[in-house]
């Protein structure tokens, strides 16, 4: 997109009712909350699903990972849907799909039926992962865009944490048994069904926030766009000039195509491969094992089921703390230093886990020393991931590509991330059956390889204009 002159007062605009603007961003970020909640809630049902349907690790992995197929499709189609019917309608569709997925997953009549509803939920996750950040960026005044944009990532990690806390509470209410009876259902069904509450709330909030001014202008609704701009940017700006500024920027935008990404020695342009590499490394360190399978992991080394859910919750709290640290330092320290610091910390945490899990179980449990090392190392790993790669990769992907190919290249990199996520999620149960220690050695190797990758191929984007990229 070609840069344009700012309308008078636009860059400095400070809305009179900042609280209302924060409410709008927070309401949109509820999609991120559901993204995190739905992604992690399955953690509480893994062993119960294995038991109820009497399935092996490979089949179980596919049921858990199949939601990621829906994620990829939802992310790929959300932009076009939003351009056709608007951002708000897109949020409402996602809310309906989240609600349907929660009900269907809680009341499956067969394993394939559960898998189907997992895919539907995944489609909603994919939509939410695209629409939330795009809407916030289009609605937020420039003076607050960075801080309001961070709401999405904060909502995701809070959603993960709340899902673990709710799972723990439900498990306690069911006497510590994932298949214990509660409200006429098995506990794991209640865990999956509770997501109806935030899903309905998301849908209701979507009726309380305005449509994106950018979409309204594109749809020829200039009068309504002016009202929204006044609502979020204040009365001091020149509304007519702002509308024309947005219209001119849209007119000058070039729609990137897939062929624009091609070139270089290996099919894609080198910068696109760097984006793909960042996405793949982010997943291949095994971070989602900590959120999809952590309860199962702790139970496999002898931890009581109720305690395993508590540990999953504390890991999620560490994830939130790390994310806040990243939000504070990403613009101060820079993207590359944070990524390298995170990689070093992850190597240490993962290597210690691999060491601890290499010991034989005694009476179904790890020896005391190794058990404590494994628990502490797991939290160290999540902390260093959250304060670095969890946030930095998305910042890099939003900044590193040249204007002409940014949208298309980001789409390819995001798709690579979903595929890598699927590969790790689908392979973990079988790998863990083979060797839990060996599995963590593999993750450690990828964390170590990420260091030279960042040093050699990734350029710092801190303090650079988007027009300087590429």
Tab-separated table of C-alpha atoms in Angstrom:
chain	number	residue	atom	x	y	z
A	1	UNK	CA	0.000	0.000	0.000
A	2	UNK	CA	1.330	3.424	-0.909
A	3	UNK	CA	1.563	5.819	2.014
A	4	UNK	CA	-0.616	8.914	1.975
A	5	UNK	CA	-0.633	12.212	3.806
A	6	UNK	CA	-2.381	12.194	7.124
A	7	UNK	CA	-5.624	14.069	7.511
A	8	UNK	CA	-5.368	17.051	9.852
A	9	UNK	CA	-5.290	15.853	13.423
A	10	UNK	CA	-5.620	12.176	12.486
A	11	UNK	CA	-2.262	11.034	13.841
A	12	UNK	CA	-2.697	12.916	17.098
A	13	UNK	CA	-6.386	12.108	17.509
A	14	UNK	CA	-7.349	11.335	21.083
A	15	UNK	CA	-10.997	10.270	21.517
A	16	UNK	CA	-12.991	12.002	24.199
A	17	UNK	CA	-14.261	8.674	25.469
A	18	UNK	CA	-11.186	6.467	25.548
A	19	UNK	CA	-13.026	3.989	27.732
A	20	UNK	CA	-15.506	3.389	24.914
A	21	UNK	CA	-12.691	2.755	22.419
A	22	UNK	CA	-11.109	0.292	24.854
A	23	UNK	CA	-14.503	-1.441	25.153
A	24	UNK	CA	-14.714	-1.751	21.345
A	25	UNK	CA	-11.227	-3.273	21.122
A	26	UNK	CA	-11.884	-5.595	24.061
A	27	UNK	CA	-15.175	-6.775	22.531
A	28	UNK	CA	-13.422	-7.579	19.252
A	29	UNK	CA	-10.638	-9.329	21.170
A	30	UNK	CA	-13.227	-11.737	22.645
A	31	UNK	CA	-12.599	-13.647	19.435
A	32	UNK	CA	-9.015	-14.030	20.615
A	33	UNK	CA	-10.252	-15.217	24.018
A	34	UNK	CA	-12.313	-17.913	22.287
A	35	UNK	CA	-9.311	-18.708	20.075
A	36	UNK	CA	-7.247	-19.433	23.206
A	37	UNK	CA	-10.063	-21.107	25.112
A	38	UNK	CA	-11.077	-23.486	22.330
A	39	UNK	CA	-7.454	-24.311	21.507
A	40	UNK	CA	-6.625	-25.350	25.064
A	41	UNK	CA	-9.895	-26.708	26.486
A	42	UNK	CA	-9.348	-30.071	24.760
A	43	UNK	CA	-6.449	-30.585	27.183
A	44	UNK	CA	-8.983	-31.592	29.825
A	45	UNK	CA	-10.694	-34.182	27.662
A	46	UNK	CA	-7.807	-36.067	26.031
A	47	UNK	CA	-7.608	-39.062	28.370
A	48	UNK	CA	-11.388	-39.330	28.705
A	49	UNK	CA	-11.791	-39.426	24.916
A	50	UNK	CA	-9.110	-42.119	24.701
A	51	UNK	CA	-10.945	-44.165	27.332
A	52	UNK	CA	-14.523	-43.619	26.112
A	53	UNK	CA	-13.836	-44.529	22.496
A	54	UNK	CA	-11.048	-47.032	23.232
A	55	UNK	CA	-8.650	-45.575	20.682
A	56	UNK	CA	-4.876	-45.614	20.292
A	57	UNK	CA	-2.483	-42.688	20.308
A	58	UNK	CA	-2.482	-42.187	16.530
A	59	UNK	CA	-6.285	-41.933	16.282
A	60	UNK	CA	-6.464	-39.765	19.384
A	61	UNK	CA	-3.903	-37.391	17.891
A	62	UNK	CA	-5.974	-36.969	14.741
A	63	UNK	CA	-9.100	-36.117	16.766
A	64	UNK	CA	-7.149	-33.493	18.712
A	65	UNK	CA	-5.316	-32.096	15.686
A	66	UNK	CA	-8.169	-32.132	13.187
A	67	UNK	CA	-9.418	-28.779	14.485
A	68	UNK	CA	-6.309	-27.235	12.930
A	69	UNK	CA	-7.598	-28.179	9.471
A	70	UNK	CA	-10.630	-26.021	10.182
A	71	UNK	CA	-8.321	-23.283	11.487
A	72	UNK	CA	-6.424	-23.171	8.209
A	73	UNK	CA	-9.616	-22.977	6.131
A	74	UNK	CA	-11.171	-20.358	8.420
A	75	UNK	CA	-8.061	-18.172	8.323
A	76	UNK	CA	-7.801	-18.470	4.535
A	77	UNK	CA	-11.429	-17.471	3.899
A	78	UNK	CA	-12.098	-14.935	6.682
A	79	UNK	CA	-10.629	-11.985	4.791
A	80	UNK	CA	-12.803	-12.481	1.752
A	81	UNK	CA	-15.909	-13.073	3.865
A	82	UNK	CA	-15.209	-9.871	5.840
A	83	UNK	CA	-14.701	-7.873	2.642
A	84	UNK	CA	-18.041	-9.075	1.295
A	85	UNK	CA	-20.332	-8.826	4.328
A	86	UNK	CA	-18.375	-6.757	6.842
A	87	UNK	CA	-16.204	-7.360	9.876
A	88	UNK	CA	-19.068	-7.429	12.369
A	89	UNK	CA	-21.080	-10.017	10.419
A	90	UNK	CA	-17.937	-12.127	10.196
A	91	UNK	CA	-17.559	-11.983	13.993
A	92	UNK	CA	-21.189	-13.021	14.383
A	93	UNK	CA	-20.709	-16.013	12.085
A	94	UNK	CA	-17.664	-17.026	14.148
A	95	UNK	CA	-19.704	-16.692	17.361
A	96	UNK	CA	-22.436	-18.966	15.970
A	97	UNK	CA	-19.829	-21.536	14.892
A	98	UNK	CA	-18.128	-21.394	18.302
A	99	UNK	CA	-21.505	-21.961	19.992
A	100	UNK	CA	-22.445	-24.846	17.699
A	101	UNK	CA	-19.023	-26.425	18.172
A	102	UNK	CA	-19.317	-26.224	21.969
A	103	UNK	CA	-22.744	-27.881	21.996
A	104	UNK	CA	-21.829	-30.507	19.409
A	105	UNK	CA	-18.517	-31.379	21.096
A	106	UNK	CA	-20.270	-31.751	24.461
A	107	UNK	CA	-22.924	-34.088	23.058
A	108	UNK	CA	-21.194	-36.305	20.465
A	109	UNK	CA	-22.833	-39.594	19.522
A	110	UNK	CA	-19.691	-41.019	17.900
A	111	UNK	CA	-15.996	-40.273	17.519
A	112	UNK	CA	-16.401	-38.942	13.971
A	113	UNK	CA	-19.159	-36.614	15.233
A	114	UNK	CA	-16.786	-35.196	17.865
A	115	UNK	CA	-14.129	-34.729	15.167
A	116	UNK	CA	-16.663	-32.907	12.956
A	117	UNK	CA	-17.510	-30.399	15.676
A	118	UNK	CA	-13.796	-29.940	16.358
A	119	UNK	CA	-13.366	-28.900	12.719
A	120	UNK	CA	-16.274	-26.433	13.014
A	121	UNK	CA	-14.660	-24.915	16.108
A	122	UNK	CA	-11.356	-24.759	14.260
A	123	UNK	CA	-12.969	-22.843	11.401
A	124	UNK	CA	-14.242	-20.302	13.936
A	125	UNK	CA	-10.743	-20.048	15.480
A	126	UNK	CA	-9.271	-19.358	12.046
A	127	UNK	CA	-11.818	-16.619	11.406
A	128	UNK	CA	-11.249	-15.033	14.816
A	129	UNK	CA	-7.457	-15.114	14.353
A	130	UNK	CA	-7.781	-12.934	11.248
A	131	UNK	CA	-10.792	-10.712	11.900
A	132	UNK	CA	-9.973	-9.571	15.445
A	133	UNK	CA	-6.581	-7.966	14.695
A	134	UNK	CA	-7.788	-6.554	11.364
A	135	UNK	CA	-10.855	-4.934	12.914
A	136	UNK	CA	-8.941	-3.454	15.855
A	137	UNK	CA	-6.313	-2.003	13.502
A	138	UNK	CA	-9.034	-0.409	11.348
A	139	UNK	CA	-11.029	1.043	14.250
A	140	UNK	CA	-8.312	2.088	16.706
A	141	UNK	CA	-7.053	5.702	16.538
A	142	UNK	CA	-3.386	5.928	15.549
A	143	UNK	CA	-2.316	7.190	18.981
A	144	UNK	CA	-3.531	3.968	20.624
A	145	UNK	CA	-3.261	1.392	17.822
A	146	UNK	CA	-0.254	-0.498	19.196
A	147	UNK	CA	-1.632	-0.877	22.691
A	148	UNK	CA	-5.160	-1.741	21.536
A	149	UNK	CA	-3.757	-4.187	18.986
A	150	UNK	CA	-2.021	-6.086	21.791
A	151	UNK	CA	-5.472	-6.905	23.235
A	152	UNK	CA	-5.778	-9.822	20.784
A	153	UNK	CA	-2.676	-11.666	22.000
A	154	UNK	CA	-3.500	-10.864	25.626
A	155	UNK	CA	-7.016	-12.265	25.114
A	156	UNK	CA	-5.613	-15.477	23.606
A	157	UNK	CA	-3.345	-16.245	26.570
A	158	UNK	CA	-6.084	-15.306	29.058
A	159	UNK	CA	-8.462	-17.654	27.204
A	160	UNK	CA	-5.919	-20.462	27.535
A	161	UNK	CA	-5.532	-19.808	31.267
A	162	UNK	CA	-9.269	-19.565	31.968
A	163	UNK	CA	-9.943	-22.813	30.090
A	164	UNK	CA	-7.419	-24.621	32.324
A	165	UNK	CA	-8.918	-23.092	35.473
A	166	UNK	CA	-12.452	-24.082	34.422
A	167	UNK	CA	-11.281	-27.608	33.558
A	168	UNK	CA	-9.637	-27.913	36.967
A	169	UNK	CA	-12.813	-26.727	38.738
A	170	UNK	CA	-15.012	-29.142	36.757
A	171	UNK	CA	-12.634	-32.047	37.452
A	172	UNK	CA	-12.758	-31.288	41.189
A	173	UNK	CA	-16.549	-31.146	41.057
A	174	UNK	CA	-16.546	-34.569	39.371
A	175	UNK	CA	-14.372	-36.120	42.071
A	176	UNK	CA	-11.138	-36.002	40.090
A	177	UNK	CA	-12.453	-38.277	37.322
A	178	UNK	CA	-12.594	-36.930	33.744
A	179	UNK	CA	-15.424	-39.402	33.098
A	180	UNK	CA	-17.169	-38.713	36.393
A	181	UNK	CA	-20.804	-37.638	36.202
A	182	UNK	CA	-21.701	-33.963	36.406
A	183	UNK	CA	-24.978	-32.313	35.338
A	184	UNK	CA	-26.018	-35.568	33.710
A	185	UNK	CA	-22.916	-35.666	31.504
A	186	UNK	CA	-19.362	-36.887	31.861
A	187	UNK	CA	-16.958	-34.234	33.184
A	188	UNK	CA	-15.032	-33.926	29.894
A	189	UNK	CA	-18.298	-33.186	28.053
A	190	UNK	CA	-19.080	-30.369	30.483
A	191	UNK	CA	-15.563	-28.968	29.924
A	192	UNK	CA	-16.164	-28.733	26.179
A	193	UNK	CA	-19.733	-27.465	26.588
A	194	UNK	CA	-18.896	-24.579	28.939
A	195	UNK	CA	-17.465	-22.670	25.965
A	196	UNK	CA	-21.082	-21.836	25.076
A	197	UNK	CA	-20.931	-19.035	27.652
A	198	UNK	CA	-18.064	-16.943	26.152
A	199	UNK	CA	-19.257	-17.815	22.625
A	200	UNK	CA	-22.705	-16.332	23.267
A	201	UNK	CA	-21.116	-13.323	24.995
A	202	UNK	CA	-18.918	-12.746	21.936
A	203	UNK	CA	-21.990	-12.799	19.717
A	204	UNK	CA	-23.867	-10.341	21.941
A	205	UNK	CA	-20.892	-7.953	22.138
A	206	UNK	CA	-20.659	-7.888	18.340
A	207	UNK	CA	-24.034	-6.109	18.288
A	208	UNK	CA	-22.691	-3.409	20.634
A	209	UNK	CA	-19.697	-2.271	18.555
A	210	UNK	CA	-19.608	-0.329	15.258
A	211	UNK	CA	-18.612	-1.618	11.838
A	212	UNK	CA	-15.133	-0.782	10.555
A	213	UNK	CA	-14.959	2.670	8.891
A	214	UNK	CA	-12.845	1.138	6.127
A	215	UNK	CA	-15.540	-1.400	5.267
A	216	UNK	CA	-18.288	1.229	5.479
A	217	UNK	CA	-16.439	3.474	3.002
A	218	UNK	CA	-15.853	0.544	0.690
A	219	UNK	CA	-19.583	-0.230	0.888
A	220	UNK	CA	-20.474	3.385	0.039
A	221	UNK	CA	-21.772	4.222	3.528
A	222	UNK	CA	-19.744	7.386	4.035
A	223	UNK	CA	-22.168	9.010	6.476
A	224	UNK	CA	-22.012	6.061	8.872
A	225	UNK	CA	-18.223	5.924	8.452
A	226	UNK	CA	-17.987	9.566	9.579
A	227	UNK	CA	-20.064	8.763	12.667
A	228	UNK	CA	-17.782	5.865	13.601
A	229	UNK	CA	-14.618	7.913	12.983
A	230	UNK	CA	-15.951	10.668	15.236
A	231	UNK	CA	-16.817	8.050	17.846
A	232	UNK	CA	-13.322	6.515	17.939
A	233	UNK	CA	-11.009	9.376	16.897
A	234	UNK	CA	-12.760	12.375	18.418
A	235	UNK	CA	-14.529	15.502	17.209
A	236	UNK	CA	-11.393	17.523	16.547
A	237	UNK	CA	-10.372	15.735	13.341
A	238	UNK	CA	-11.474	16.706	9.835
A	239	UNK	CA	-13.912	13.856	9.179
A	240	UNK	CA	-14.252	14.547	5.451
A	241	UNK	CA	-10.467	14.536	5.075
A	242	UNK	CA	-10.199	11.274	7.023
A	243	UNK	CA	-12.798	9.604	4.797
A	244	UNK	CA	-10.943	10.758	1.697
A	245	UNK	CA	-7.623	9.625	3.163
A	246	UNK	CA	-9.007	6.111	3.740
A	247	UNK	CA	-10.634	6.040	0.311
A	248	UNK	CA	-7.399	7.137	-1.407
A	249	UNK	CA	-5.350	4.566	0.497
A	250	UNK	CA	-7.789	1.832	-0.549
A	251	UNK	CA	-7.688	3.021	-4.162
A	252	UNK	CA	-3.891	2.944	-4.260
A	253	UNK	CA	-3.588	-0.471	-2.665
A	254	UNK	CA	-2.355	-3.195	-4.946
A	255	UNK	CA	-3.986	-6.570	-4.429
A	256	UNK	CA	-1.095	-9.031	-4.098
A	257	UNK	CA	-1.289	-12.375	-5.853
A	258	UNK	CA	0.480	-15.647	-5.203
A	259	UNK	CA	2.771	-15.132	-8.179
A	260	UNK	CA	4.166	-11.984	-6.545
A	261	UNK	CA	5.760	-14.253	-3.923
A	262	UNK	CA	7.654	-16.336	-6.453
A	263	UNK	CA	11.286	-15.831	-7.342
A	264	UNK	CA	14.742	-16.722	-6.148
A	265	UNK	CA	16.377	-20.121	-6.131
A	266	UNK	CA	13.804	-22.114	-4.176
A	267	UNK	CA	10.393	-21.190	-5.592
A	268	UNK	CA	9.533	-18.396	-3.102
A	269	UNK	CA	11.394	-15.144	-2.633
A	270	UNK	CA	13.994	-15.409	0.187
A	271	UNK	CA	12.010	-13.052	2.456
A	272	UNK	CA	8.972	-15.349	2.186
A	273	UNK	CA	11.094	-18.338	3.229
A	274	UNK	CA	12.282	-16.371	6.257
A	275	UNK	CA	8.642	-15.805	7.246
A	276	UNK	CA	7.873	-19.499	6.758
A	277	UNK	CA	10.953	-20.385	8.829
A	278	UNK	CA	9.848	-18.177	11.716
A	279	UNK	CA	6.393	-19.773	11.675
A	280	UNK	CA	7.750	-23.324	11.567
A	281	UNK	CA	10.316	-22.797	14.328
A	282	UNK	CA	7.631	-21.208	16.501
A	283	UNK	CA	5.665	-24.470	16.392
A	284	UNK	CA	8.456	-27.070	16.155
A	285	UNK	CA	9.753	-26.231	19.641
A	286	UNK	CA	6.599	-28.040	20.825
A	287	UNK	CA	4.801	-25.173	22.510
A	288	UNK	CA	1.310	-26.451	21.799
A	289	UNK	CA	2.103	-29.749	23.500
A	290	UNK	CA	2.152	-27.646	26.685
A	291	UNK	CA	-1.438	-26.527	26.052
A	292	UNK	CA	-3.064	-29.469	24.247
A	293	UNK	CA	-1.512	-32.354	26.170
A	294	UNK	CA	-0.052	-31.011	29.425
A	295	UNK	CA	-2.590	-32.769	31.680
A	296	UNK	CA	-1.966	-36.042	29.854
A	297	UNK	CA	1.789	-35.480	30.047
A	298	UNK	CA	1.808	-34.995	33.816
A	299	UNK	CA	-0.511	-37.932	34.384
A	300	UNK	CA	1.801	-40.134	32.283
A	301	UNK	CA	4.617	-39.542	34.774
A	302	UNK	CA	2.475	-40.260	37.812
A	303	UNK	CA	0.957	-36.912	38.748
A	304	UNK	CA	-2.547	-37.080	40.211
A	305	UNK	CA	-5.178	-35.992	37.598
A	306	UNK	CA	-6.426	-33.075	39.702
A	307	UNK	CA	-2.879	-31.847	40.324
A	308	UNK	CA	-2.062	-32.224	36.626
A	309	UNK	CA	-4.870	-29.806	35.778
A	310	UNK	CA	-3.602	-27.367	38.399
A	311	UNK	CA	-0.119	-27.506	36.846
A	312	UNK	CA	-1.694	-26.821	33.443
A	313	UNK	CA	-3.318	-23.713	34.911
A	314	UNK	CA	-0.102	-22.445	36.479
A	315	UNK	CA	1.639	-22.925	33.125
A	316	UNK	CA	-1.042	-20.735	31.549
A	317	UNK	CA	-0.437	-18.027	34.157
A	318	UNK	CA	3.277	-18.124	33.301
A	319	UNK	CA	2.240	-17.775	29.654
A	320	UNK	CA	0.346	-14.567	30.498
A	321	UNK	CA	3.285	-13.162	32.487
A	322	UNK	CA	5.675	-13.884	29.621
A	323	UNK	CA	3.349	-12.250	27.107
A	324	UNK	CA	3.161	-9.084	29.225
A	325	UNK	CA	6.978	-9.020	29.436
A	326	UNK	CA	7.182	-9.290	25.644
A	327	UNK	CA	4.649	-6.480	25.161
A	328	UNK	CA	6.743	-4.243	27.436
A	329	UNK	CA	10.121	-4.965	25.847
A	330	UNK	CA	9.471	-5.721	22.168
A	331	UNK	CA	9.770	-2.041	21.208
A	332	UNK	CA	12.536	-1.294	23.720
A	333	UNK	CA	14.914	-4.230	23.299
A	334	UNK	CA	14.067	-5.120	19.718
A	335	UNK	CA	12.659	-8.208	18.030
A	336	UNK	CA	15.877	-10.141	17.327
A	337	UNK	CA	17.391	-9.866	20.831
A	338	UNK	CA	14.110	-11.044	22.394
A	339	UNK	CA	13.918	-13.979	19.970
A	340	UNK	CA	17.484	-15.067	20.761
A	341	UNK	CA	17.006	-14.683	24.523
A	342	UNK	CA	13.841	-16.760	24.242
A	343	UNK	CA	15.547	-19.465	22.194
A	344	UNK	CA	18.350	-19.832	24.741
A	345	UNK	CA	15.849	-20.082	27.588
A	346	UNK	CA	13.761	-22.643	25.678
A	347	UNK	CA	16.820	-24.801	24.965
A	348	UNK	CA	17.594	-24.905	28.704
A	349	UNK	CA	14.006	-25.693	29.705
A	350	UNK	CA	13.466	-28.349	27.034
A	351	UNK	CA	16.846	-30.009	27.658
A	352	UNK	CA	16.082	-30.284	31.376
A	353	UNK	CA	12.683	-31.820	30.591
A	354	UNK	CA	14.339	-34.326	28.247
A	355	UNK	CA	16.801	-35.238	31.033
A	356	UNK	CA	14.062	-35.635	33.644
A	357	UNK	CA	11.854	-37.787	31.400
A	358	UNK	CA	14.803	-40.074	30.573
A	359	UNK	CA	14.523	-41.680	34.028
A	360	UNK	CA	12.409	-44.766	34.595
A	361	UNK	CA	9.220	-44.418	36.606
A	362	UNK	CA	9.243	-45.729	40.167
A	363	UNK	CA	5.810	-46.965	41.290
A	364	UNK	CA	4.331	-45.174	38.284
A	365	UNK	CA	6.012	-41.854	39.090
A	366	UNK	CA	9.199	-40.012	38.233
A	367	UNK	CA	11.804	-39.946	41.043
A	368	UNK	CA	11.258	-36.891	43.243
A	369	UNK	CA	14.223	-34.864	41.942
A	370	UNK	CA	13.433	-35.518	38.299
A	371	UNK	CA	9.765	-34.794	38.894
A	372	UNK	CA	10.493	-31.350	40.327
A	373	UNK	CA	13.028	-30.610	37.566
A	374	UNK	CA	10.461	-31.555	34.903
A	375	UNK	CA	7.802	-29.338	36.479
A	376	UNK	CA	10.063	-26.295	36.880
A	377	UNK	CA	11.628	-26.761	33.435
A	378	UNK	CA	8.181	-26.890	31.804
A	379	UNK	CA	7.349	-23.509	33.309
A	380	UNK	CA	10.755	-22.098	32.282
A	381	UNK	CA	10.143	-23.246	28.706
A	382	UNK	CA	6.698	-21.636	28.523
A	383	UNK	CA	7.960	-18.402	30.110
A	384	UNK	CA	10.800	-17.964	27.617
A	385	UNK	CA	8.541	-18.874	24.679
A	386	UNK	CA	5.887	-16.381	25.763
A	387	UNK	CA	8.310	-13.492	26.300
A	388	UNK	CA	9.844	-14.043	22.885
A	389	UNK	CA	8.601	-16.221	20.040
A	390	UNK	CA	4.964	-16.138	21.135
A	391	UNK	CA	4.751	-12.406	20.397
A	392	UNK	CA	7.847	-11.613	18.330
A	393	UNK	CA	6.969	-13.896	15.419
A	394	UNK	CA	3.654	-12.143	14.864
A	395	UNK	CA	5.352	-8.753	15.099
A	396	UNK	CA	7.967	-9.849	12.543
A	397	UNK	CA	5.347	-11.236	10.164
A	398	UNK	CA	3.383	-7.989	10.312
A	399	UNK	CA	6.456	-5.857	9.602
A	400	UNK	CA	9.095	-7.730	7.591
A	401	UNK	CA	7.516	-8.033	4.153
A	402	UNK	CA	7.541	-5.344	1.444
A	403	UNK	CA	4.231	-3.483	1.069
A	404	UNK	CA	3.410	-5.068	-2.283
A	405	UNK	CA	3.453	-8.659	-0.999
A	406	UNK	CA	2.700	-8.171	2.713
A	407	UNK	CA	-0.824	-9.601	2.773
A	408	UNK	CA	-0.080	-12.564	0.508
A	409	UNK	CA	3.231	-13.393	2.226
A	410	UNK	CA	1.613	-13.179	5.666
A	411	UNK	CA	-1.059	-15.595	4.450
A	412	UNK	CA	1.560	-18.127	3.321
A	413	UNK	CA	3.517	-17.799	6.579
A	414	UNK	CA	0.335	-18.173	8.665
A	415	UNK	CA	-0.644	-21.268	6.676
A	416	UNK	CA	2.808	-22.728	7.333
A	417	UNK	CA	2.223	-22.084	11.026
A	418	UNK	CA	-1.087	-23.980	11.067
A	419	UNK	CA	0.511	-26.898	9.175
A	420	UNK	CA	3.459	-27.002	11.575
A	421	UNK	CA	1.039	-26.797	14.510
A	422	UNK	CA	-0.881	-29.756	13.068
A	423	UNK	CA	2.329	-31.769	12.586
A	424	UNK	CA	3.416	-31.315	16.203
A	425	UNK	CA	-0.075	-31.865	17.634
A	426	UNK	CA	-0.737	-34.987	15.572
A	427	UNK	CA	2.663	-36.558	16.219
A	428	UNK	CA	3.056	-36.033	19.975
A	429	UNK	CA	1.034	-38.995	21.332
A	430	UNK	CA	2.854	-41.476	19.097
A	431	UNK	CA	6.245	-39.887	19.782
A	432	UNK	CA	5.549	-39.915	23.524
A	433	UNK	CA	4.687	-43.641	23.320
A	434	UNK	CA	8.051	-44.160	21.601
A	435	UNK	CA	10.113	-42.025	24.008
A	436	UNK	CA	9.027	-38.998	25.985
A	437	UNK	CA	12.655	-38.001	26.556
A	438	UNK	CA	13.469	-38.476	22.865
A	439	UNK	CA	10.502	-36.300	21.910
A	440	UNK	CA	11.797	-33.445	24.050
A	441	UNK	CA	15.293	-33.860	22.615
A	442	UNK	CA	13.747	-33.256	19.159
A	443	UNK	CA	12.073	-30.064	20.418
A	444	UNK	CA	15.360	-28.992	22.040
A	445	UNK	CA	17.188	-29.390	18.727
A	446	UNK	CA	14.677	-27.165	16.941
A	447	UNK	CA	14.954	-24.535	19.691
A	448	UNK	CA	18.749	-24.597	19.308
A	449	UNK	CA	18.567	-24.357	15.495
A	450	UNK	CA	16.327	-21.289	15.791
A	451	UNK	CA	19.287	-19.287	17.178
A	452	UNK	CA	21.543	-19.407	14.080
A	453	UNK	CA	18.444	-19.028	11.889
A	454	UNK	CA	17.560	-15.716	13.553
A	455	UNK	CA	21.164	-14.495	13.606
A	456	UNK	CA	21.797	-15.226	9.927
A	457	UNK	CA	18.489	-14.714	8.123
A	458	UNK	CA	16.211	-12.436	10.179
A	459	UNK	CA	16.635	-8.667	9.968
A	460	UNK	CA	15.687	-6.382	12.841
A	461	UNK	CA	12.520	-4.379	12.116
A	462	UNK	CA	12.464	-2.244	15.247
A	463	UNK	CA	12.145	1.471	14.468
A	464	UNK	CA	11.848	1.009	10.692
A	465	UNK	CA	8.988	2.277	8.560
A	466	UNK	CA	6.987	-0.381	6.770
A	467	UNK	CA	8.048	1.202	3.475
A	468	UNK	CA	11.685	0.308	4.248
A	469	UNK	CA	11.040	-3.447	4.385
A	470	UNK	CA	12.189	-5.961	1.800
